[in-house]
Coordinates of C-alpha atoms and ligand atoms in Angstrom, one line a residue:
X1 CA 14.0 21.0 14.9
X2 CA 10.3 21.9 15.3
X3 CA 7.8 19.1 14.5
X4 CA 5.3 20.4 12.1
X5 CA 3.2 17.3 12.0
X6 CA -0.5 17.4 12.5
X7 CA -2.4 14.3 13.7
X8 CA -5.8 13.1 12.5
X9 CA -7.7 10.2 13.8
X10 CA -8.6 7.4 11.4
X11 CA -12.2 7.6 12.7
X12 CA -12.5 11.2 11.5
X13 CA -11.4 9.9 8.0
X14 CA -14.0 7.1 8.1
X15 CA -16.7 9.4 9.2
X16 CA -16.0 11.9 6.4
X17 CA -15.8 9.2 3.8
X18 CA -19.1 7.7 5.0
X19 CA -20.8 11.1 4.7
X20 CA -19.2 11.7 1.3
X21 CA -20.6 8.4 -0.1
X22 CA -24.1 9.1 1.0
X23 CA -24.1 12.8 -0.1
X24 CA -22.7 12.1 -3.6
X25 CA -25.2 9.3 -4.2
X26 CA -28.2 11.5 -3.4
X27 CA -27.2 14.7 -5.2
X28 CA -26.2 15.2 -8.8
X29 CA -23.2 17.6 -9.0
X30 CA -24.2 21.1 -10.0
X31 CA -22.1 21.1 -13.2
X32 CA -23.8 17.9 -14.4
X33 CA -27.3 19.1 -13.6
X34 CA -26.6 22.4 -15.5
X35 CA -25.2 20.5 -18.5
X36 CA -28.3 18.3 -18.6
X37 CA -30.5 21.4 -18.4
X38 CA -28.6 23.1 -21.3
X39 CA -28.8 20.0 -23.3
X40 CA -32.5 19.9 -22.8
X41 CA -32.9 23.4 -24.1
X42 CA -30.9 22.4 -27.3
X43 CA -32.6 19.0 -27.8
X44 CA -35.2 18.9 -30.6
X45 CA -36.4 15.3 -30.6
X46 CA -39.6 14.7 -28.6
X47 CA -38.5 11.3 -27.2
X48 CA -35.0 12.6 -26.3
X49 CA -36.5 15.7 -24.7
X50 CA -38.9 13.6 -22.6
X51 CA -36.0 11.5 -21.3
X52 CA -34.0 14.5 -20.3
X53 CA -37.0 15.8 -18.5
X54 CA -37.2 12.5 -16.6
X55 CA -33.6 12.6 -15.7
X56 CA -34.1 16.1 -14.2
X57 CA -37.2 15.0 -12.3
X58 CA -35.3 11.9 -11.0
X59 CA -32.5 14.1 -9.6
X60 CA -35.1 16.3 -7.9
X61 CA -36.9 13.4 -6.3
X62 CA -33.6 11.8 -5.2
X63 CA -32.6 15.0 -3.4
X64 CA -36.0 15.7 -1.9
X65 CA -36.6 12.2 -0.6
X66 CA -33.0 11.3 0.2
X67 CA -33.0 8.4 -2.3
X68 CA -30.1 7.3 -4.4
X69 CA -30.0 8.8 -7.9
X70 CA -29.6 5.3 -9.4
X71 CA -30.0 1.8 -8.1
X72 CA -26.3 1.2 -9.1
X73 CA -24.5 3.1 -6.4
X74 CA -21.2 2.1 -7.9
X75 CA -17.8 0.8 -7.1
X76 CA -16.3 3.4 -4.8
X77 CA -13.2 5.0 -6.4
X78 CA -11.0 7.5 -4.5
X79 CA -8.3 9.9 -5.4
X80 CA -6.5 10.8 -2.2
X81 CA -3.9 13.5 -1.6
X82 CA -2.2 12.8 1.7
X83 CA -0.1 15.7 3.2
X84 CA 3.5 14.6 4.1
X85 CA 3.2 16.3 7.4
X86 CA -0.1 14.7 8.4
X87 CA 0.0 11.6 10.7
X88 CA -3.0 9.3 10.9
X89 CA -3.5 7.9 14.4
X90 CA -5.7 5.1 15.7
X91 CA -6.6 6.9 18.8
X92 CA -10.3 8.0 18.8
X93 CA -9.5 11.7 19.2
X94 CA -6.4 11.6 17.0
X95 CA -4.2 12.4 20.0
X96 CA -2.6 9.0 20.4
X97 CA -2.5 5.4 19.3
X98 CA -0.5 3.6 16.8
X99 CA -0.1 4.9 13.2
X100 CA -3.4 4.6 11.3
X101 CA -3.9 2.9 8.0
X102 CA -5.4 5.2 5.4
X103 CA -6.6 2.4 3.2
X104 CA -8.4 0.7 6.2
X105 CA -9.9 4.1 7.2
X106 CA -11.3 4.8 3.8
X107 CA -12.7 1.2 3.4
X108 CA -14.3 1.6 6.9
X109 CA -15.9 4.8 5.7
X110 CA -17.3 3.0 2.6
X111 CA -18.6 0.2 4.8
X112 CA -20.4 2.7 7.0
X113 CA -21.7 5.0 4.3
X114 CA -23.1 2.3 2.1
X115 CA -24.8 0.7 5.2
X116 CA -26.2 4.0 6.7
X117 CA -27.3 5.4 3.3
X118 CA -28.9 2.1 2.2
X119 CA -26.7 2.1 -0.9
X120 CA -26.5 -1.0 -3.0
X121 CA -23.5 -3.2 -2.3
X122 CA -22.1 -3.9 -5.8
X123 CA -18.7 -5.6 -5.2
X124 CA -18.1 -9.3 -5.7
X125 CA -15.4 -11.9 -6.3
X126 CA -14.7 -12.0 -10.0
X127 CA -15.1 -15.8 -10.2
X128 CA -17.5 -17.0 -7.5
X129 CA -19.5 -13.7 -7.9
X130 CA -20.0 -13.8 -4.1
X131 CA -20.8 -10.3 -2.9
X132 CA -18.4 -8.9 -0.3
X133 CA -21.5 -7.5 1.4
X134 CA -20.3 -4.0 2.2
X135 CA -19.1 -2.5 -1.1
X136 CA -15.4 -2.9 -0.1
X137 CA -12.7 -3.0 -1.2
X138 CA -12.7 0.5 -2.7
X139 CA -10.3 1.4 -5.4
X140 CA -7.9 3.9 -3.9
X141 CA -5.3 6.0 -5.7
X142 CA -3.0 7.6 -3.2
X143 CA -0.6 10.5 -3.7
X144 CA 1.8 12.1 -1.2
X145 CA 1.7 15.9 -1.4
X146 CA 3.3 18.7 0.6
X147 CA 1.3 20.0 3.6
X148 CA -0.7 18.8 6.6
X149 CA -4.1 18.2 4.9
X150 CA -5.9 15.2 3.5
X151 CA -8.0 15.7 0.4
X152 CA -10.3 12.8 -0.5
X153 CA -12.2 12.8 -3.9
X154 CA -14.8 10.1 -4.3
X155 CA -16.5 8.8 -7.4
X156 CA -19.4 6.3 -7.5
X157 CA -18.6 4.4 -10.7
X158 CA -21.5 2.4 -12.1
X159 CA -20.9 -0.9 -13.9
X160 CA -22.9 0.0 -17.1
X161 CA -20.6 2.8 -18.1
X162 CA -17.4 1.2 -16.8
X163 CA -18.1 -1.9 -19.0
X164 CA -18.2 0.3 -22.1
X165 CA -14.7 1.8 -21.4
X166 CA -11.7 0.7 -23.5
X167 CA -7.9 1.0 -23.6
X168 CA -5.8 0.6 -26.7
X169 CA -2.2 1.2 -27.9
X170 CA -2.3 3.2 -31.1
X171 CA 0.6 3.6 -33.4
X172 CA 2.0 7.1 -33.0
X173 CA 1.3 7.8 -36.7
X174 CA -2.4 7.4 -36.1
X175 CA -2.3 10.7 -34.1
X176 CA -5.4 12.7 -33.4
X177 CA -7.3 11.2 -36.4
X178 CA -6.8 7.7 -35.0
X179 CA -7.8 8.9 -31.5
X180 CA -11.1 10.4 -32.8
X181 CA -11.8 7.2 -34.9
X182 CA -11.3 5.0 -31.8
X183 CA -13.4 7.1 -29.5
X184 CA -16.3 7.4 -32.0
X185 CA -16.3 3.7 -32.6
X186 CA -16.5 3.0 -28.9
X187 CA -19.3 5.4 -28.3
X188 CA -21.3 4.1 -31.3
X189 CA -20.7 0.5 -30.2
X190 CA -21.7 1.3 -26.6
X191 CA -25.1 2.7 -27.7
X192 CA -27.5 2.9 -24.8
X193 CA -25.5 0.6 -22.5
X194 CA -23.7 3.4 -20.5
X195 CA -27.0 5.3 -20.0
X196 CA -26.4 8.4 -22.2
X197 CA -26.0 11.3 -22.2
X198 CA -22.5 10.3 -21.2
X199 CA -19.3 12.1 -20.2
X200 CA -16.2 10.8 -22.0
X201 CA -12.9 10.8 -20.1
X202 CA -9.8 10.4 -22.3
X203 CA -6.4 9.4 -21.1
X204 CA -3.8 10.0 -23.8
X205 CA -0.2 9.1 -23.3
X206 CA 1.6 7.5 -20.4
X207 CA 1.7 3.7 -20.8
X208 CA -0.6 0.7 -20.6
X209 CA -1.6 1.3 -17.0
X210 CA -1.3 5.1 -16.8
X211 CA -3.7 5.9 -19.6
X212 CA -6.8 4.5 -17.9
X213 CA -5.9 6.3 -14.7
X214 CA -5.6 9.6 -16.6
X215 CA -9.0 8.9 -18.2
X216 CA -10.6 8.2 -14.9
X217 CA -9.1 11.3 -13.3
X218 CA -10.1 13.4 -16.3
X219 CA -13.8 12.6 -15.4
X220 CA -13.4 14.5 -12.1
X221 CA -13.0 17.9 -13.8
X222 CA -16.2 19.9 -13.7
X223 CA -18.0 20.2 -17.0
X224 CA -18.0 24.0 -16.8
X225 CA -14.3 24.1 -16.1
X226 CA -12.3 24.6 -19.3
X227 CA -9.2 22.4 -20.0
X228 CA -6.2 24.5 -18.9
X229 CA -4.5 23.7 -22.2
X230 CA -6.0 25.6 -25.1
X231 CA -5.1 22.9 -27.7
X232 CA -6.8 20.2 -25.6
X233 CA -9.8 22.5 -25.2
X234 CA -10.2 22.7 -28.9
X235 CA -9.9 18.9 -29.3
X236 CA -12.5 18.3 -26.6
X237 CA -14.9 20.7 -28.4
X238 CA -14.3 19.0 -31.7
X239 CA -14.8 15.5 -30.4
X240 CA -18.0 16.5 -28.4
X241 CA -19.5 17.8 -31.6
X242 CA -18.6 14.5 -33.5
X243 CA -20.0 12.3 -30.7
X244 CA -23.3 14.2 -30.7
X245 CA -23.5 13.9 -34.5
X246 CA -23.7 10.1 -34.0
X247 CA -27.3 10.5 -33.0
X248 CA -27.1 7.9 -30.2
X249 CA -29.2 10.2 -28.0
X250 CA -30.4 9.9 -24.4
X251 CA -30.6 6.3 -23.2
X252 CA -29.6 5.3 -26.8
X253 CA -33.0 6.1 -28.2
X254 CA -31.9 8.7 -30.7
X255 CA -31.4 12.5 -30.5
X256 CA -28.8 15.2 -30.4
X257 CA -27.8 14.7 -26.8
X258 CA -25.4 11.8 -26.7
X259 CA -22.6 13.4 -24.7
X260 CA -22.4 16.2 -22.2
X261 CA -18.6 16.7 -22.3
X262 CA -15.3 15.3 -23.4
X263 CA -12.5 15.7 -20.8
X264 CA -8.9 15.0 -21.7
X265 CA -5.8 14.4 -19.6
X266 CA -2.4 13.7 -21.1
X267 CA 1.0 12.5 -20.0
X268 CA 4.3 12.1 -22.0
X269 CA 4.7 8.6 -23.5
X270 CA 7.3 6.3 -25.2
X271 CA 8.4 7.4 -28.7
X272 CA 7.0 4.1 -30.1
X273 CA 3.6 4.4 -28.4
X274 CA 0.3 6.3 -28.3
X275 CA -1.7 4.9 -25.4
X276 CA -5.3 5.8 -25.4
X277 CA -8.0 5.0 -22.7
X278 CA -11.7 5.9 -23.0
X279 CA -13.4 5.9 -19.7
X280 CA -17.1 6.4 -20.2
X281 CA -19.2 7.9 -17.4
X282 CA -23.0 7.9 -17.4
X283 CA -25.3 10.9 -16.9
X284 CA -25.4 10.0 -13.2
X285 CA -21.9 11.3 -12.7
X286 CA -21.7 11.2 -9.0
X287 CA -18.7 12.5 -7.3
X288 CA -17.7 14.7 -4.4
X289 CA -14.7 15.7 -2.2
X290 CA -13.7 16.5 1.3
X291 CA -10.7 18.3 2.8
X292 CA -9.6 17.4 6.3
Ligands
LIG1 S1 -24.6 3.4 -16.1 FE1 -25.0 5.0 -14.5 S2 -27.1 5.6 -14.7 FE2 -26.8 3.6 -15.8 S3 -27.4 2.0 -14.3 FE3 -25.1 2.3 -14.1 S4 -24.9 3.9 -12.6 FE4 -27.0 4.0 -13.2

């Protein structure tokens, strides 16, 4: 039988991850920049408009001067799709060596990227609060897929917005009305803490651990990319309107622009449950991807 396997060196993975971390922290994704610009055109409040102008100027300065968009360069979160016919090797050129460790390769990339890009190291022990010093370990979600490629999606997740995220187990009878009520309460309660305008990722269904993962992954869909499910598209639009009616505004100082987008991802759930996770992302929604 012919061996269809392709080999890739762990060093190539680390290099690509390092570059991804730096690039994503300096450049606001195009869809987010466009959403901020459109929000600025709609915004009527003077203070809110001024803040949106400052966010746009900040993004321009960061890109022009190779500076991080925000001082909080985040916990490094990865969604990785590893082709079943791709072998990672420890040899420098990928031609030989023992089998490589994808987790170690990604963490090495984070270590290099956060050092080379002068990005803040924000990871510590939960009790001693001692900083690990290199922004590792990253949070890595790995999936095996058909093929010989490696797709790595990176998100720099700031603490301010992550702290405002919540998970709950609703009663099934609460339905869409209960979901809306919970989300609106969370956004109102969060106020300026997650640095609005925010993006709201919702994970609906699954179970207690899957719902937050769905919510996090939902945040990776571009704001200008419609939800493939028309019923969810309508729900996202309805909730976006309701959130912006709250008047929290940019940085929580009032205005029409509280939220740039609501992104929903669902999964089937137990007949007795309606799991709901709200993962809030700030305006500095930094993410990027690489295909190897
Ligand atoms: S919530 Fe976002 S914009 Fe605010 S400090 Fe954290 S990373 Fe920066």
